[in-house]
Coordinates of C-alpha atoms in Angstrom, one line a residue:
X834 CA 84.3 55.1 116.5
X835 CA 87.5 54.5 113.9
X836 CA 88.0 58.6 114.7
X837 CA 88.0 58.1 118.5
X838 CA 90.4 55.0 118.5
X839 CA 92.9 57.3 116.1
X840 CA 92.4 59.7 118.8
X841 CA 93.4 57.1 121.3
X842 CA 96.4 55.5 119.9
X843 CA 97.8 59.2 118.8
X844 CA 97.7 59.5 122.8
X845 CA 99.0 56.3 123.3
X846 CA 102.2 56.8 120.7
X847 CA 102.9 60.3 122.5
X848 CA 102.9 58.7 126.2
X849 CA 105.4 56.3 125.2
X850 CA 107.7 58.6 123.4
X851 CA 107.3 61.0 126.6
X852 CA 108.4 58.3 129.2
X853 CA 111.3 60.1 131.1
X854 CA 112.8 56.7 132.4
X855 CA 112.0 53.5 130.0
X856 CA 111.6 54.0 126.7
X857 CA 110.0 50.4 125.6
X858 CA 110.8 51.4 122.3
X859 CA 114.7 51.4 123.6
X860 CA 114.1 48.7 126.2
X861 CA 117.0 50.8 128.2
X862 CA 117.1 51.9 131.7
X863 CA 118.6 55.4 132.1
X864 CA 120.4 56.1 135.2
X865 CA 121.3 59.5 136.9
X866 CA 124.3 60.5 137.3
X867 CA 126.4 59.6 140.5
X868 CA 128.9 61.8 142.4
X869 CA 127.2 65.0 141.8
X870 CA 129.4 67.8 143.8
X871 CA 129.6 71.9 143.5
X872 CA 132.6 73.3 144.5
X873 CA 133.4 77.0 145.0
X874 CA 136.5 77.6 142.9
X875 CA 136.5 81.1 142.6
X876 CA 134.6 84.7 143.8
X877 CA 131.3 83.9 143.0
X878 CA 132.5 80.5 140.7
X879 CA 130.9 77.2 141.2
X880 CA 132.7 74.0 139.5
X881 CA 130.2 71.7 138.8
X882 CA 130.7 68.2 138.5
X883 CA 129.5 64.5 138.4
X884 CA 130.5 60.7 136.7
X885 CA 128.3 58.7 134.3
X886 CA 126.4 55.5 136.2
X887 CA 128.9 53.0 136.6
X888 CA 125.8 50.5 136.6
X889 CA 124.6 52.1 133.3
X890 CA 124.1 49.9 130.2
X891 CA 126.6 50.6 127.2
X892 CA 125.3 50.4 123.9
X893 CA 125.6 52.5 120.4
X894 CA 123.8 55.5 122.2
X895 CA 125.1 59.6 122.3
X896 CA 125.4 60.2 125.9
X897 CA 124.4 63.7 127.1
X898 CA 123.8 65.6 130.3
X899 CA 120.5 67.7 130.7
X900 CA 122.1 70.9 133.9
X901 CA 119.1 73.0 135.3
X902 CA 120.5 76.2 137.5
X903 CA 117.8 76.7 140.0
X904 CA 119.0 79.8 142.0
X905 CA 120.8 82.2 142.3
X906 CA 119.6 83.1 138.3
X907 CA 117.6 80.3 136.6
X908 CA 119.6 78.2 134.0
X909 CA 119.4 75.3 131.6
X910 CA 121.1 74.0 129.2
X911 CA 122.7 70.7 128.2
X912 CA 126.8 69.5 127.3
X913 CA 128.6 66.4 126.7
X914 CA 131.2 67.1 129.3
X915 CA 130.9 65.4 132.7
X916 CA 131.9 69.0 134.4
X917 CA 130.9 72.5 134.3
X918 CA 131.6 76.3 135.2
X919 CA 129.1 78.9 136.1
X920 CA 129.5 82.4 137.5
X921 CA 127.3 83.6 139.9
X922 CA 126.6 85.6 143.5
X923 CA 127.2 83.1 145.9
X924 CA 125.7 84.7 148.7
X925 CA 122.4 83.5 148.9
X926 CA 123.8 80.0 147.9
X927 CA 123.4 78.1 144.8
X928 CA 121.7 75.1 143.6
X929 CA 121.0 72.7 140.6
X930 CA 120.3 69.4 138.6
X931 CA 121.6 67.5 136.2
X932 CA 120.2 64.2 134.8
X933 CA 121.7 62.2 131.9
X934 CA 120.4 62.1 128.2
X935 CA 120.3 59.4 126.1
X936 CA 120.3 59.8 122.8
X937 CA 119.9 57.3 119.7
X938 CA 117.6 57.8 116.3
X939 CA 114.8 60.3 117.4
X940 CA 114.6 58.6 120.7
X941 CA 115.3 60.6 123.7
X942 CA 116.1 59.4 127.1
X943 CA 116.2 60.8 130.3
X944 CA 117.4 59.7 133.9
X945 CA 115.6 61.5 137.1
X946 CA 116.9 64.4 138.3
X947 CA 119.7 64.5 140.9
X948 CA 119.9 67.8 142.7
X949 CA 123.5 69.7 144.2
X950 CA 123.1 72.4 146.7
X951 CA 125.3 75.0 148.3
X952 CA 124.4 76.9 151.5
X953 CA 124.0 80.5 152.1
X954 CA 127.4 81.9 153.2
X955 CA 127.2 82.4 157.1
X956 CA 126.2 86.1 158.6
X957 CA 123.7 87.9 160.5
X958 CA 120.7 89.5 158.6
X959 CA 121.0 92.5 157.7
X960 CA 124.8 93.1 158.2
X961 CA 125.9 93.1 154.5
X962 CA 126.4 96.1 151.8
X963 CA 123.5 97.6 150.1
X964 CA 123.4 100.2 147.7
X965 CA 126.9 98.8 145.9
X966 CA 127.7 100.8 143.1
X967 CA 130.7 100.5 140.6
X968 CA 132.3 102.8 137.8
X969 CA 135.1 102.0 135.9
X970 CA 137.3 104.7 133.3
X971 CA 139.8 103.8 130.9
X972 CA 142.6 106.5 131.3
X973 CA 145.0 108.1 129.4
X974 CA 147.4 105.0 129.6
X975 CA 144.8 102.8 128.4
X976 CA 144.7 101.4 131.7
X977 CA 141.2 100.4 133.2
X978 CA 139.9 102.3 136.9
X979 CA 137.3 101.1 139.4
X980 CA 135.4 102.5 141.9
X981 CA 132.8 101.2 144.2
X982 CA 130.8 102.5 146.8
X983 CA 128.2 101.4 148.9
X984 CA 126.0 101.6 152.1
X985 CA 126.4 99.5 155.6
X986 CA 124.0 97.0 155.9
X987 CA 121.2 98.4 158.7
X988 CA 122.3 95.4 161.2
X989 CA 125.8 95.8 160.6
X990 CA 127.2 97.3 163.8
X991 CA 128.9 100.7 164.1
X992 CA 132.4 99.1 164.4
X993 CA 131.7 97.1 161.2
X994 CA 134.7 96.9 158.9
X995 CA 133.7 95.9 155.6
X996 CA 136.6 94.7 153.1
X997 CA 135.7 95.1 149.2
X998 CA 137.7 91.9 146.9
X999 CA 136.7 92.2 142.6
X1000 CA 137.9 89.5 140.2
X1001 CA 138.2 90.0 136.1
X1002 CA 138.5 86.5 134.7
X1003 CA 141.1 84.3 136.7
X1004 CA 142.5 87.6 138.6
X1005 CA 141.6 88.3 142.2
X1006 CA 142.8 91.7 143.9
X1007 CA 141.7 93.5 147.4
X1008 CA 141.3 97.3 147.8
X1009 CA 144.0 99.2 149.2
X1010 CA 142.6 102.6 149.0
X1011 CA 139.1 103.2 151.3
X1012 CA 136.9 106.4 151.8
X1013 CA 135.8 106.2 155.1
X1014 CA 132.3 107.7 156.5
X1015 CA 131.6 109.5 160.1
X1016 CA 131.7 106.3 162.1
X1017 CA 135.1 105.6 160.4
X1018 CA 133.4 102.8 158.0
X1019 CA 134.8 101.8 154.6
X1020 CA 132.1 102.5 151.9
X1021 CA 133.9 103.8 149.0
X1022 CA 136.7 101.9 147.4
X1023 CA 139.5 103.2 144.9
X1024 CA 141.9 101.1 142.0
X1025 CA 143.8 103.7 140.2
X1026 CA 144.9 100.9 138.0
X1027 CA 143.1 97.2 137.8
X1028 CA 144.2 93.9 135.4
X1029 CA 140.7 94.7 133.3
X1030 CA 141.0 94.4 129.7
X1031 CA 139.9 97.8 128.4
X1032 CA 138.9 96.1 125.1
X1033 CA 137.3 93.4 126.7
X1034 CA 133.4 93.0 125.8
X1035 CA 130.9 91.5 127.7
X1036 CA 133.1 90.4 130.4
X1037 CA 132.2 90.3 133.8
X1038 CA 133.9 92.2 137.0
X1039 CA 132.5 90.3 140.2
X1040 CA 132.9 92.3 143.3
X1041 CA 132.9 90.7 146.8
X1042 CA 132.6 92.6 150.0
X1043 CA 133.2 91.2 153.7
X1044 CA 133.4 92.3 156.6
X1045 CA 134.1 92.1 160.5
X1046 CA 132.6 93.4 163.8
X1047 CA 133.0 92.2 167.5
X1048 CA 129.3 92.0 167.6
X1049 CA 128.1 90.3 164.5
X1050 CA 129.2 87.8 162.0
X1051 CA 128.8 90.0 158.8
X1052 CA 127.2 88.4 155.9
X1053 CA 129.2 88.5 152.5
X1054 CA 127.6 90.2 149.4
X1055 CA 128.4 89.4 145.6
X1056 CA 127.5 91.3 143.0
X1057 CA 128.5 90.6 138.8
X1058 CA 128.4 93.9 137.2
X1059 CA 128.5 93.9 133.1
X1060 CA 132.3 95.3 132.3
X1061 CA 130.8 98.1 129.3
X1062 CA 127.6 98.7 130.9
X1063 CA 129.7 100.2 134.0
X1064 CA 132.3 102.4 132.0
X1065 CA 132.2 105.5 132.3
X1066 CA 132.5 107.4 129.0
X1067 CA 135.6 110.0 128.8
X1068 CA 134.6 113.4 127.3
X1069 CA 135.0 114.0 123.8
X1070 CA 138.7 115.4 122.9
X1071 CA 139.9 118.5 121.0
X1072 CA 136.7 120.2 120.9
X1073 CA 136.8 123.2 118.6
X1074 CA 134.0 125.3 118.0
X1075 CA 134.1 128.9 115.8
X1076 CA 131.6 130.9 113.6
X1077 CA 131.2 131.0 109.8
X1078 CA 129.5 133.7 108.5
X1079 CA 125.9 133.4 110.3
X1080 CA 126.5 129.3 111.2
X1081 CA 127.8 127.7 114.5
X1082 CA 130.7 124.8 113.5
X1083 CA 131.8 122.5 115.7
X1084 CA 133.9 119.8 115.8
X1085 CA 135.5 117.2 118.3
X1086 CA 137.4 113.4 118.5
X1087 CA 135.7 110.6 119.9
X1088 CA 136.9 109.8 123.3
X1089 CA 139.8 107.9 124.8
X1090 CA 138.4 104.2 124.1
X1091 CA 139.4 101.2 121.8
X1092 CA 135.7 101.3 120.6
X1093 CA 136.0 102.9 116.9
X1094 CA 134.3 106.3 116.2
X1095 CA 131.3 105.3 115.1
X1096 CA 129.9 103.3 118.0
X1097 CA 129.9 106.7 120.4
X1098 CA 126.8 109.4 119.8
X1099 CA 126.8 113.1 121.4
X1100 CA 125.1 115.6 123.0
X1101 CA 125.8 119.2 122.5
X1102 CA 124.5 121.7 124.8
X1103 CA 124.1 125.7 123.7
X1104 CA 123.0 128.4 125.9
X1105 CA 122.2 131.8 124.3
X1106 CA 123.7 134.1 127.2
X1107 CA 121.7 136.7 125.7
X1108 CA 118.1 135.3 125.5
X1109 CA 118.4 132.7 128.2
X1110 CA 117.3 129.6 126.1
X1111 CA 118.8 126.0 126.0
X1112 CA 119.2 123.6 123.9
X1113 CA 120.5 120.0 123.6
X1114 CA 121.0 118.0 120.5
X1115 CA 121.8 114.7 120.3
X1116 CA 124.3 114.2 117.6
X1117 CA 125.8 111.1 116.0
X1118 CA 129.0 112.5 113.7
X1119 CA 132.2 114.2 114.9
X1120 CA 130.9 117.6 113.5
X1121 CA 128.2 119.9 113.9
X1122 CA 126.5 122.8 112.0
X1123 CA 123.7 125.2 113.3
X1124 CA 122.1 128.5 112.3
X1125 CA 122.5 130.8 114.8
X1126 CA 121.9 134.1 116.2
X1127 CA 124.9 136.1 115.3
X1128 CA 124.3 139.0 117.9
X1129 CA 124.3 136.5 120.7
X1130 CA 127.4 135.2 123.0
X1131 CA 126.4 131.2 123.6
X1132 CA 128.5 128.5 126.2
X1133 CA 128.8 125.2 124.8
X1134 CA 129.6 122.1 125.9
X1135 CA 129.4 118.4 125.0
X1136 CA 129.4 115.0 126.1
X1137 CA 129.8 111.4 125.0
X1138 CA 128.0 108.1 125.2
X1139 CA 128.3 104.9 123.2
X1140 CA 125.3 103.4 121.0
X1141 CA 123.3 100.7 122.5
X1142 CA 124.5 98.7 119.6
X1143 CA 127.7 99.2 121.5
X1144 CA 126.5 98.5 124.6
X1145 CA 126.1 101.8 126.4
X1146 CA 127.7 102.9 129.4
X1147 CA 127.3 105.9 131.7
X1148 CA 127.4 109.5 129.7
X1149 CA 130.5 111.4 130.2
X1150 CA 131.2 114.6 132.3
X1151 CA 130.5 117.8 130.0
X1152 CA 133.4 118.6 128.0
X1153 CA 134.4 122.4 129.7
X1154 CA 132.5 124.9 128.5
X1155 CA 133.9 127.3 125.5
X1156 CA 132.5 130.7 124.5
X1157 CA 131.5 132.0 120.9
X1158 CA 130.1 135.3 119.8
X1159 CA 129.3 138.6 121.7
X1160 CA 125.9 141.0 122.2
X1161 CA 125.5 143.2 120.2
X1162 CA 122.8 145.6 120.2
X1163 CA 120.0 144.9 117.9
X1164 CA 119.4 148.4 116.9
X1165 CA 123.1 150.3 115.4
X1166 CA 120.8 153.4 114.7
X1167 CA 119.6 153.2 118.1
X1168 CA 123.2 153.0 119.8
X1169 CA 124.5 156.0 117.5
X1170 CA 121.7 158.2 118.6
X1171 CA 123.1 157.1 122.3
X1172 CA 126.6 158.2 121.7
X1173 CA 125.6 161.2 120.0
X1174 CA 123.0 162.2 123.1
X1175 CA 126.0 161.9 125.3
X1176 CA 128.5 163.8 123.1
X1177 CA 126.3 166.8 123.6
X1178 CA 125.9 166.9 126.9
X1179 CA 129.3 166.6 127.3
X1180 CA 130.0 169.8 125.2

């Protein structure tokens, strides 16, 4: 009997302390928060905001705000601020709550939820991009290039224009410079030069594509693409490769990128012209020694990646291809005995 009440009043104490609204502890009402609005600010940026309860009773307590991100990508955390900035695809609108905290002691309390919503952006079904695709390359200036491509949308009309937009940090620019397919559609786009840091990390490039038709409204698509997971790599520089007696040396500079040498790994591919066989070997130094075959002629070639711990990107092009060694025949006697067969005849 004393073990069952324990039981009962344990469940009692942890009731109490999980009461959302009243604590009786506190003896404090908690209000939600009151003006509640989301405002597109940006491509794919959505300002949200709210005020404290004017009606809500002051007292010695830490005031915080509980924000739940229910789509486009689940998110919660909590701030002290009475605003907020989140990044997301807008397309398929955007909603969330927030509720207040109250917080004094061990005592938590919480308001009921108040929820902000933004619609879908207007379009018929079926009439944006699919298939989007981007690449960016740092080049020789240390400038940053982008290109995208992507498909029609299967409702999008054959006289559907479609208009691609990307924005790095507070910068918003529009293509210029379109591949066009057979029905005269733009589904490639083209920035020789962008404003994206080429030693940012982590950063995001958001890409937002339009479009037009005297048939359909076309639905918007946005898509956030990773800034390093996109690169791709540039091919290893100064690649020199020579024999040493009966080893293969090679040896090469990292690629044009402000990531230090050691965050990039390799792979080396060798084809024995003679025999036919291949082989690749992944390699994480800027130098390379193999036994090898000296009566062979072999191609190589090699290409570049970065380390995950580096957050990999897309593997470079193969580095051109450079030739080492020649045939020889396997057998000198053999090849003397040749020579000396024709000699005769000759005479």
């Amino acid at each position: 009997m004393v073990s069952m009440m324990r039981v009962f009043l344990i469940l009692l104490w942890t009731t109490i302390l999980v009461q959302p609204n009243v604590p009786h502890a506190a003896g404090v009402q908690v209000l939600p928060p009151v003006n509640f609005t989301l405002t597109v600010s940006a491509l794919a940026q959505v300002l949200l905001d709210w005020k404290p309860n004017p009606n809500q009773e002051q007292k010695n307590y830490t005031v915080r705000y509980d924000v739940k991100i229910l789509s486009p990508v689940p998110e919660e955390y909590d701030t002290k601020k009475t605003h907020s900035i989140r990044t997301a695809a807008l397309h398929n609108g955007f909603s969330a709550h927030i509720r207040m905290l109250l917080l004094h002691n061990d005592l938590q309390m919480r308001s009921d939820w108040v929820k902000g919503e933004l619609p879908p952006l207007p379009g018929a079904p079926e009439t944006s991009v699919t298939n989007l695709s981007c690449v960016t390359r740092i080049t020789i200036s240390s400038a940053v290039s982008l290109r995208c491509t992507w498909l029609p949308g299967r409702g999008a009309p054959e006289d559907t224009e479609y208009f691609l937009f990307y924005r790095y940090e507070t910068y918003t620019e529009e293509c210029q410079d379109y591949i066009k397919d057979k029905w005269n559609r733009n589904t490639e786009c083209r920035f020789s030069v962008t404003h994206i840091d080429p030693e940012g990390v982590d950063n995001l490039i958001i890409i937002h594509i339009n479009g037009s038709s005297k048939y359909a409204a076309i639905k918007p698509f946005q898509q956030l693409f990773n800034q390093n997971a996109i690169e791709k790599v540039n091919v290893p520089r100064n690649v020199t490769v020579f024999l040493e007696q009966n080893d293969l040396l090679a040896t090469w500079e990292k690629p044009i990128s402000p990531f230090v040498k050691e965050c990039f790994e390799y792979e080396f591919y060798l084809f024995n012209l003679k025999s036919g066989n291949k082989q690749i070997l992944k390699i994480s130094s800027n130098d390379f020694r193999l036994r090898i075959d000296v009566t062979s002629r072999y191609s190589i070639q090699i290409r570049a990646n970065r380390h995950i711990c580096c957050m990999r990107g897309f593997w470079s092009d193969w580095s051109e291809i450079i030739y080492v060694g020649q045939n020889k025949l396997e057998n000198p006697v053999s090849w003397i005995l040749a020579v000396l067969c024709v000699s005769t005849c000759c005479t």
